[in-house]
Each structure stands twice: as structure tokens, then as C-alpha cells.
Amino acid sequence: MVETVSIRLTVNGAEVSKEVEPRQHLTDFLRNELGLTGSHIGCEHGVCGACSVRVDGRVVRGCLMLATQADGAAVETIEGIVESSEAADLAEAFIGRNALQCGFCTPGMMLTAAELLAEGKPLDRAGIRQELSGNICRCTGYQAIVDAVESVLVKKTGEV
Amino acid sequence: MKAAAFKYLRAENLDNAFDAFAEYGDEALILAGGQSLMPTINLRLAQPAVLVDINHISGLSGIEQSGEKIQIGATTRHFELANSELVASKLPLIASAIKHVAHRGVRNRGTFGGSLVHADPAAEMPACAVALGATLVLESRAGERRISASDFFLGVMSTDRRPDEILTSIELSADGPGDVWAFRELSRRHGDFAMVGVTAKARRASERLEDLRLVVFGCEECPQISAVAASLAASGQEPVAIAQAVAEELNPMTDLTGDAETKRFQARSLIEQSLGDLLEGRADG
């Protein structure tokens, strides 16, 4: 009999109560228990950033946080962020600039980009690259992703 | 990979954690930010029976000034250090170095104390703690124990922390007039572990560096102050000569980022640049 822990949290604003195995990480929980498959499982050791989700307002590696640790937390995934149209500008820019090909990294990339856009600090291209350095993309070569983020940031801050 | 099964205990206070240590001994591991521990658990390099989550213990997090001391709670997250005005004004070395600690998503969760206890030889915060002469406060059932950062690190991922202790806070001295610092790091990609890094703190007086505390990291088994650098700097030697002398006596470890002689060469160059930063009072490396 596997020992489980009861957790209550909100996911994209909705209350969720579940029994989870302690060893289950947050992204597996979101994908396997809640069917939210927008957060992807890449390396499962914190390197690739594909599993990124937002916990209590900040982007974290979903593979490096246990589902049990999210007890009491507000979790947001790419599904919630897209639905709320918070990232509408960003999504449009990603499409407009061809900033995705296979799309595996895109949810994590967008969550990270959304956080730096929300901070609203002007950044040059090198700065944007640094901020996105924790999210690995194997298709685009990053150029188009930086283009997309830069275009939204410039619009937002009014600075080039 | 998926983690092997373990038992999860959320400690609400230090006593809960001490109880877990008493019951499970070294079968229990402390889970703080988890940004180093969780990868090793997911890869099954570590298979603890019990994880003791200390994220919810009140009083372990926060940054406070009292007099000339800055107290940083062990579970203060890296992004909190990066965003702190107090850290920016009183501990500018930490403010600069923190930008090199991993990536945004990791800084949002990883903790200052966790980084120190993990003691990765290539990590930035242990090196900064040594350069800044930090005092670490450890607590156990037996009470409080204070230890200087330079005595705390013993080897690769090895520290003086006893199995029944929790690092609760870190005490640092606020920068004073005449204090200068440097931080330089080489890595393949921004946010990756250092191939080699150098950090230093000193007082600049009449074009000389007094009380130089220079630390090379990502190189030897653990961060330590270079005594040679301090004595040569005090006698007014040129950076190039100091860098040469320090690099010669380094004992670099070959790792995936480079072999020992490459690291010695890179360290020499970074030391020379860092000494230049200190002498010229350049802020950001």
C-alpha cells in the first residue's frame, strides 16, 4: 500500500484536493492527475525548463518541486495563462516571429518570458538571452524567440 | 527519471525537524529549495527514506539589518536576495554574484542556506560567504552553534554541519567605506556552474589592498581564502604577480568543464582581472 498525502491547492484559480504520492513531482501531478499536459517533461533534473509552472506568482521548475509541497499554493500553468489572455501579446509575437517549431519548450519559454515582461525592466537582446538561459530550445536557435520577447518588451517599456 | 519512494514530513517548526532527525538519523534529508537535492533524487543518486521540508518553518527566511550586521535567513530564496535593496546597498558582492546563480526558475526557488549546505565547489554563494567572512548559525537540540564560513566548507559537497543540525541563518558584515569587492566567473552559458570563478573583498587604502580575502571557486575542492594573495597584496605587489603566485599554488580538480591546467590558466587570468577591479573600484565583473 503506497502512502499518500492529502493536498489542497488552486490550479489556474480552481480549487483542487487530491491524494498524492510524496515522490510525485508537481509537473507529473499536473499532467497525470489533472490532465494539464501543457507543462512538459524534459530532463527531470532542472536543466531544460520545459516543465516550468508558476507557483505563488513565480516561475519554478515543476520537476524540482514535489506536488506535496504545493499544498496551500496557487499554481498556474500555461493553460491558465493562455486562457486568462495574460500572455496574449506574447503568444501573438511567438506566432508572428515563428518563435516555435516543435513547441516542446514553448510553454516554459512563455512563462519565463511573461515573468520578465511583468517586471517591465528594459533589456537588450543579450539581457533577454540571459533571462531565458534556463529554458532550452532545440529547434529555433533562439533568435526568433528573442525577437518575439524583445518586440513585446519594447512595446511595453517604450524603450529599444 | 522518477524519484524512488520516500516519506515526506513538512516541519512547521525547528522541533518538528529535530524530532525527525532523532527518529530517522541520516536516513532523513533536509529539503529546502530543492534545486540541487531534487535533481539528485530524481536521478536516484540520493535515495533518502525521509525528506524533511523546512520551507514552512517561520523565522528561517528574511533579510534584516541590525547595526553593521546583515542577517539572512537560511531559506531566503535567491530571487529575494537579487531583489533586496538592503543587499544591493550593503552586500553589493552578493547582489552581483546572485545574477550568476543558475537561472530565473531556479533562483525563484533555491535558497541561500541550501546552497551553502550543499557546498558544490563550483557554486557562487559558498565562495561569496567565505570572501565576505560570513558567520553561519546552526541549530540543534543541543542549542546554537556559530561557525565561520571559512571553517564550514570541508571538501566537495562536504561541510562541518552535523546530521542533527539545521543551518538557520547567515550573518554578514555590511560594506563599509573603503571596502571594495570583485566577482568574475567563466561559464559556458549564463547561469551554468562556473568553469572557474573568482570573488574577493578588501579595503582599498592608498592604492593598496588591505585584508584581501580572495577566493577561487569551481577549481579546488572547496572555497578558501588565499593567504598568498593577501600577503602579496598587502606588500603592494602588482596584480599580475599576485595572480601568478596564487595560480601556481592552486590545486585544481579536473572536471567536466575543464582539466586542471586549463582551470589554473583561467583562474590566473580571472584573479588578475579581479585585482584590477578591486584597485580601480570597478563594481561589476
XYZ file of C-alpha atoms in Angstrom:
445
model
C 0.000 0.000 0.000
C 1.555 3.263 -1.116
C 1.449 6.000 1.468
C -0.182 9.174 0.193
C -0.546 12.736 1.385
C -3.665 14.914 1.021
C -3.093 18.233 -0.647
C -5.328 21.211 -1.375
C -4.250 23.889 -3.752
C -5.587 26.073 -6.504
C -4.659 25.318 -10.089
C -5.420 28.092 -12.545
C -7.797 29.527 -9.979
C -9.800 26.356 -9.360
C -9.615 24.527 -6.038
C -8.181 21.048 -6.190
C -7.991 18.381 -3.461
C -6.074 15.190 -4.155
C -4.179 12.362 -2.582
C -0.646 12.243 -3.928
C 2.406 10.074 -3.522
C 5.187 12.076 -1.826
C 7.599 11.283 -4.624
C 5.371 12.707 -7.359
C 6.691 15.996 -8.665
C 4.438 18.904 -9.448
C 4.539 18.626 -13.228
C 3.707 14.906 -13.162
C 0.823 15.758 -10.834
C -0.496 18.434 -13.185
C -0.151 16.204 -16.237
C -1.165 12.819 -14.867
C -3.739 13.691 -12.199
C -5.253 16.851 -13.684
C -4.690 16.289 -17.397
C -2.901 19.606 -17.806
C -0.367 18.494 -20.360
C 0.856 21.949 -21.357
C 3.779 21.673 -18.931
C 6.235 19.276 -20.498
C 8.623 16.769 -19.002
C 12.082 17.086 -20.486
C 15.135 16.328 -18.409
C 13.554 15.952 -14.966
C 16.611 17.358 -13.280
C 16.140 21.068 -13.590
C 18.195 21.788 -16.678
C 15.767 22.192 -19.584
C 12.949 24.385 -18.224
C 10.203 22.618 -20.219
C 8.345 21.735 -17.002
C 8.109 25.362 -15.820
C 4.957 26.353 -13.929
C 4.080 29.319 -11.774
C 3.776 28.764 -8.029
C 2.553 31.626 -5.852
C 3.326 34.056 -8.620
C 6.816 32.904 -9.581
C 8.084 30.567 -12.255
C 9.633 27.383 -10.913
C 10.852 24.059 -12.248
C 7.873 21.759 -11.824
C 10.171 18.728 -11.796
C 12.134 20.065 -8.814
C 9.138 20.697 -6.610
C 7.028 17.943 -5.116
C 3.283 18.010 -5.553
C 3.015 17.740 -1.749
C 4.993 20.964 -1.462
C 2.294 22.747 -3.454
C -0.197 22.112 -0.654
C -1.769 25.509 0.026
C -0.153 27.116 -3.009
C -1.610 28.869 -6.038
C -0.332 27.074 -9.114
C -0.706 28.446 -12.625
C 0.122 26.578 -15.790
C 0.412 27.630 -19.409
C -3.234 26.606 -19.875
C -4.371 29.133 -17.274
C -2.100 31.856 -18.518
C -3.262 31.480 -22.101
C -6.907 31.310 -21.034
C -6.614 34.483 -18.964
C -5.163 36.254 -22.033
C -2.355 37.494 -19.801
C 0.136 36.288 -22.374
C -1.898 37.243 -25.456
C 0.734 39.709 -26.716
C 3.455 37.179 -26.161
C 1.570 34.366 -27.892
C 0.896 36.618 -30.854
C 4.551 37.632 -31.020
C 5.685 33.979 -30.822
C 3.423 33.118 -33.743
C 4.303 36.262 -35.684
C 8.046 35.703 -35.339
C 7.998 31.941 -35.819
C 9.417 31.588 -32.335
C 8.459 27.935 -32.100
C 8.797 24.888 -34.236
C 8.082 21.692 -32.307
C 6.626 23.662 -29.387
C 8.079 21.477 -26.647
C 9.912 24.332 -24.925
C 7.268 26.961 -25.684
C 5.136 26.786 -22.508
C 8.209 27.112 -20.281
C 9.703 29.748 -22.521
C 6.489 31.786 -22.417
C 6.113 31.515 -18.643
C 9.678 32.696 -18.137
C 9.239 35.479 -20.682
C 5.954 36.524 -19.064
C 7.697 36.922 -15.716
C 10.424 39.142 -17.088
C 7.873 41.153 -19.084
C 5.827 41.647 -15.908
C 8.915 43.067 -14.210
C 8.949 45.606 -17.021
C 12.672 46.371 -16.922
C 14.173 47.408 -20.247
C 16.569 44.739 -21.506
C 18.741 44.499 -24.582
C 18.946 41.286 -26.614
C 21.860 39.973 -24.573
C 19.864 40.616 -21.413
C 16.844 38.761 -22.799
C 19.074 35.828 -23.728
C 20.435 35.741 -20.178
C 16.941 35.764 -18.736
C 15.867 32.914 -20.997
C 19.076 30.946 -20.496
C 17.336 28.442 -18.234
C 14.951 27.346 -20.958
C 16.433 25.152 -23.642
C 15.099 25.151 -27.205
C 16.466 22.652 -29.699
C 14.680 23.966 -32.810
C 14.827 27.698 -33.236
C 18.381 28.672 -32.356
C 16.734 31.209 -30.027
C 16.969 34.112 -32.466
C 13.240 34.146 -33.185
C 12.372 33.677 -29.517
C 14.492 36.682 -28.569
C 12.831 38.613 -31.429
C 9.385 37.797 -30.040
C 10.189 38.685 -26.446
C 12.037 41.828 -27.498
C 9.102 43.051 -29.579
C 6.683 42.720 -26.648
C 9.171 44.235 -24.200
C 9.777 47.236 -26.448
C 6.047 47.743 -26.808
C 5.649 47.547 -23.051
C 8.553 49.682 -21.896
C 8.696 52.024 -24.877
C 12.468 51.549 -24.953
C 14.672 49.898 -27.527
C 13.884 9.758 -14.197
C 11.374 9.423 -11.407
C 12.321 9.593 -7.754
C 12.236 6.436 -5.645
C 9.630 6.409 -2.878
C 10.245 8.349 0.312
C 8.303 9.676 3.241
C 7.599 13.415 3.292
C 7.461 15.430 6.505
C 6.546 19.087 6.486
C 8.243 20.679 9.502
C 6.212 23.550 10.916
C 8.934 24.451 13.411
C 12.508 23.502 14.291
C 11.312 20.972 16.860
C 9.464 19.002 14.165
C 12.699 18.812 12.221
C 14.772 17.810 15.267
C 12.202 15.083 16.030
C 12.639 13.740 12.508
C 16.441 13.747 12.859
C 16.124 11.891 16.179
C 13.806 9.293 14.675
C 15.395 8.750 11.261
C 19.030 9.805 11.738
C 20.920 10.030 8.483
C 18.015 8.435 6.605
C 16.420 11.890 6.692
C 17.496 14.679 4.367
C 16.560 18.341 4.680
C 14.554 19.717 1.763
C 14.914 23.491 1.394
C 14.643 24.928 -2.131
C 15.377 21.507 -3.577
C 17.186 22.890 -6.600
C 20.208 20.674 -6.013
C 18.654 17.923 -3.915
C 15.671 17.164 -6.150
C 17.825 16.525 -9.247
C 19.895 14.008 -7.290
C 16.703 12.359 -6.002
C 15.114 12.282 -9.466
C 18.288 10.709 -10.826
C 18.263 8.328 -7.843
C 21.774 9.356 -6.906
C 20.243 10.043 -3.498
C 17.502 7.791 -2.125
C 16.539 9.208 1.246
C 13.930 7.408 3.340
C 12.545 10.711 4.573
C 12.532 14.281 3.314
C 12.106 16.952 5.962
C 10.677 20.042 4.263
C 11.844 23.165 6.123
C 10.213 25.703 3.803
C 7.360 26.347 6.214
C 9.349 26.937 9.383
C 8.668 30.540 10.289
C 11.640 32.716 11.105
C 14.028 30.918 8.756
C 13.519 33.372 5.916
C 14.170 37.069 5.501
C 16.897 39.698 5.321
C 17.435 42.059 8.230
C 19.952 44.626 9.296
C 20.966 45.116 12.894
C 23.739 47.645 13.322
C 26.535 46.773 10.921
C 25.384 43.180 10.535
C 23.063 41.778 7.916
C 21.225 38.628 8.902
C 19.995 36.384 6.094
C 17.598 33.569 6.958
C 18.687 30.200 5.580
C 15.557 29.646 3.476
C 15.699 33.115 1.908
C 15.394 32.464 -1.796
C 17.923 33.632 -4.357
C 15.420 35.915 -6.081
C 14.767 37.628 -2.746
C 18.471 38.380 -2.424
C 18.516 39.605 -6.026
C 15.568 41.942 -5.413
C 16.610 43.208 -1.981
C 17.571 46.873 -1.702
C 19.364 46.095 1.533
C 21.523 43.501 -0.216
C 22.159 45.869 -3.144
C 23.368 48.648 -0.852
C 25.063 46.723 1.967
C 26.195 43.497 0.308
C 26.886 44.537 -3.295
C 29.099 41.492 -3.853
C 26.137 39.182 -3.190
C 23.898 41.355 -5.372
C 26.329 40.995 -8.261
C 27.112 37.306 -7.766
C 23.480 36.263 -7.439
C 22.897 37.016 -11.115
C 25.254 34.150 -11.915
C 23.385 31.646 -9.741
C 21.608 29.311 -12.133
C 18.525 30.537 -13.981
C 15.404 32.516 -13.148
C 13.224 29.486 -12.367
C 15.913 28.032 -10.119
C 16.611 31.342 -8.353
C 12.898 31.639 -7.660
C 13.025 28.521 -5.527
C 16.634 27.862 -4.466
C 17.709 29.105 -1.053
C 20.841 30.835 0.216
C 21.281 28.387 3.090
C 20.641 25.400 0.851
C 23.386 26.473 -1.496
C 25.830 26.765 1.413
C 24.950 23.390 2.926
C 25.040 21.680 -0.475
C 28.612 23.018 -0.857
C 29.096 22.470 -4.547
C 32.692 23.506 -5.319
C 31.519 25.449 -8.390
C 28.674 27.297 -6.651
C 28.807 31.059 -6.207
C 27.269 31.574 -2.772
C 29.695 29.432 -0.749
C 32.610 31.342 -2.292
C 30.960 34.682 -1.525
C 30.230 33.629 2.057
C 33.916 32.795 2.561
C 35.154 36.004 0.899
C 32.767 38.082 2.999
C 33.745 36.346 6.235
C 30.192 35.184 6.906
C 29.213 33.528 10.154
C 26.847 30.572 9.856
C 24.357 29.890 12.632
C 23.439 26.221 13.079
C 20.805 24.990 15.488
C 20.153 21.614 17.029
C 18.503 20.227 20.166
C 21.802 20.996 21.905
C 21.446 24.704 21.075
C 23.072 27.147 18.739
C 26.493 26.828 17.149
C 28.230 29.582 15.208
C 30.941 28.854 12.699
C 32.796 30.984 10.191
C 32.217 30.166 6.532
C 35.943 29.548 6.053
C 35.776 26.723 8.635
C 32.439 25.380 7.412
C 33.437 24.039 3.999
C 35.489 20.857 4.232
C 35.518 19.384 0.747
C 33.410 18.522 -2.288
C 29.810 18.772 -1.047
C 31.118 18.291 2.454
C 30.653 20.680 5.360
C 31.003 20.832 9.109
C 27.218 20.583 9.565
C 26.357 17.736 11.922
C 23.460 15.451 10.989
C 21.251 16.810 13.788
C 21.777 20.459 12.857
C 19.906 22.912 10.676
C 21.569 25.970 9.223
C 19.158 28.691 10.323
C 20.806 31.962 9.392
C 23.872 33.585 7.971
C 25.409 36.745 9.382
C 27.394 39.119 7.196
C 29.060 42.459 7.758
C 27.624 45.387 5.836
C 30.020 47.027 3.383
C 31.838 49.964 4.908
C 33.753 52.939 3.499
C 36.834 51.862 1.570
C 35.514 48.326 1.065
C 35.948 47.022 -2.442
C 34.850 43.745 -3.971
C 35.121 41.759 -7.170
C 33.264 38.899 -8.769
C 34.177 37.267 -12.057
C 33.071 33.965 -13.474
C 33.652 31.934 -16.600
C 30.878 29.593 -17.673
C 29.835 28.010 -20.947
C 26.382 29.569 -20.765
C 24.993 32.249 -18.488
C 23.724 30.620 -15.313
C 25.660 27.399 -15.678
C 28.024 26.280 -12.989
C 31.341 28.088 -13.117
C 34.226 26.600 -15.048
C 36.227 28.875 -12.777
C 35.256 31.918 -10.780
C 36.954 34.438 -8.537
C 35.484 36.573 -5.821
C 37.266 38.922 -3.468
C 36.733 41.504 -0.792
C 39.303 44.001 0.511
C 39.806 47.502 1.849
C 41.494 49.888 -0.517
C 43.909 52.307 1.129
C 46.455 54.401 -0.745
C 46.409 52.187 -3.835
C 46.938 49.043 -1.809
C 44.581 46.246 -0.871
C 44.393 45.506 2.820
C 42.732 42.432 4.318
C 42.323 40.902 0.892
C 40.022 37.868 1.035
C 40.328 36.276 -2.378
C 38.562 33.010 -3.176
C 38.806 30.925 -6.337
C 35.831 28.621 -6.942
C 34.959 25.931 -9.464
C 38.549 24.893 -9.076
C 39.526 23.323 -5.772
C 37.514 21.032 -3.505
C 36.022 23.872 -1.521
C 36.277 27.655 -1.346
C 39.107 29.028 0.770
C 40.882 32.321 1.300
C 44.205 32.642 -0.483
C 46.798 33.565 2.133
C 49.389 34.233 -0.577
C 47.105 36.747 -2.278
C 46.537 38.603 0.983
C 50.194 38.896 1.896
C 51.389 39.869 -1.581
C 48.636 42.462 -1.923
C 49.444 43.962 1.470
C 53.050 44.393 0.359
C 51.889 46.247 -2.739
C 52.680 43.622 -5.391
C 51.255 44.100 -8.872
C 48.101 42.109 -9.829
C 49.958 40.139 -12.484
C 52.494 38.880 -9.932
C 49.835 38.098 -7.325
C 47.741 36.225 -9.887
C 50.754 34.193 -10.952
C 51.620 33.253 -7.368
C 48.053 32.328 -6.406
C 47.514 30.286 -9.580
C 50.741 28.355 -9.019
C 49.672 27.145 -5.631
C 46.128 26.190 -6.652
C 45.247 22.537 -6.689
C 42.539 22.471 -9.392
C 40.299 19.465 -9.872
C 39.748 18.233 -13.391
C 36.021 18.098 -14.052
C 33.617 18.181 -16.988
C 34.213 21.899 -17.510
C 37.960 21.600 -17.943
C 41.185 19.939 -16.891
C 43.321 21.123 -14.008
C 45.851 23.092 -16.061
C 43.108 24.831 -18.061
C 41.467 25.878 -14.811
C 44.776 27.139 -13.414
C 45.270 29.240 -16.553
C 41.712 30.600 -16.426
C 41.978 31.286 -12.696
C 45.188 33.262 -13.151
C 43.517 35.468 -15.700
C 40.386 35.999 -13.591
C 42.462 36.741 -10.477
C 44.433 39.399 -12.315
C 41.232 40.975 -13.643
C 39.595 40.825 -10.218
C 42.547 42.521 -8.542
C 42.283 45.226 -11.183
C 38.597 45.585 -10.316
C 39.460 45.977 -6.639
C 42.213 48.524 -7.239
C 40.119 50.567 -9.626
C 36.964 50.188 -7.596
C 35.096 48.758 -10.573
C 31.834 47.438 -9.351
C 30.601 44.720 -11.672
C 32.673 41.917 -13.171
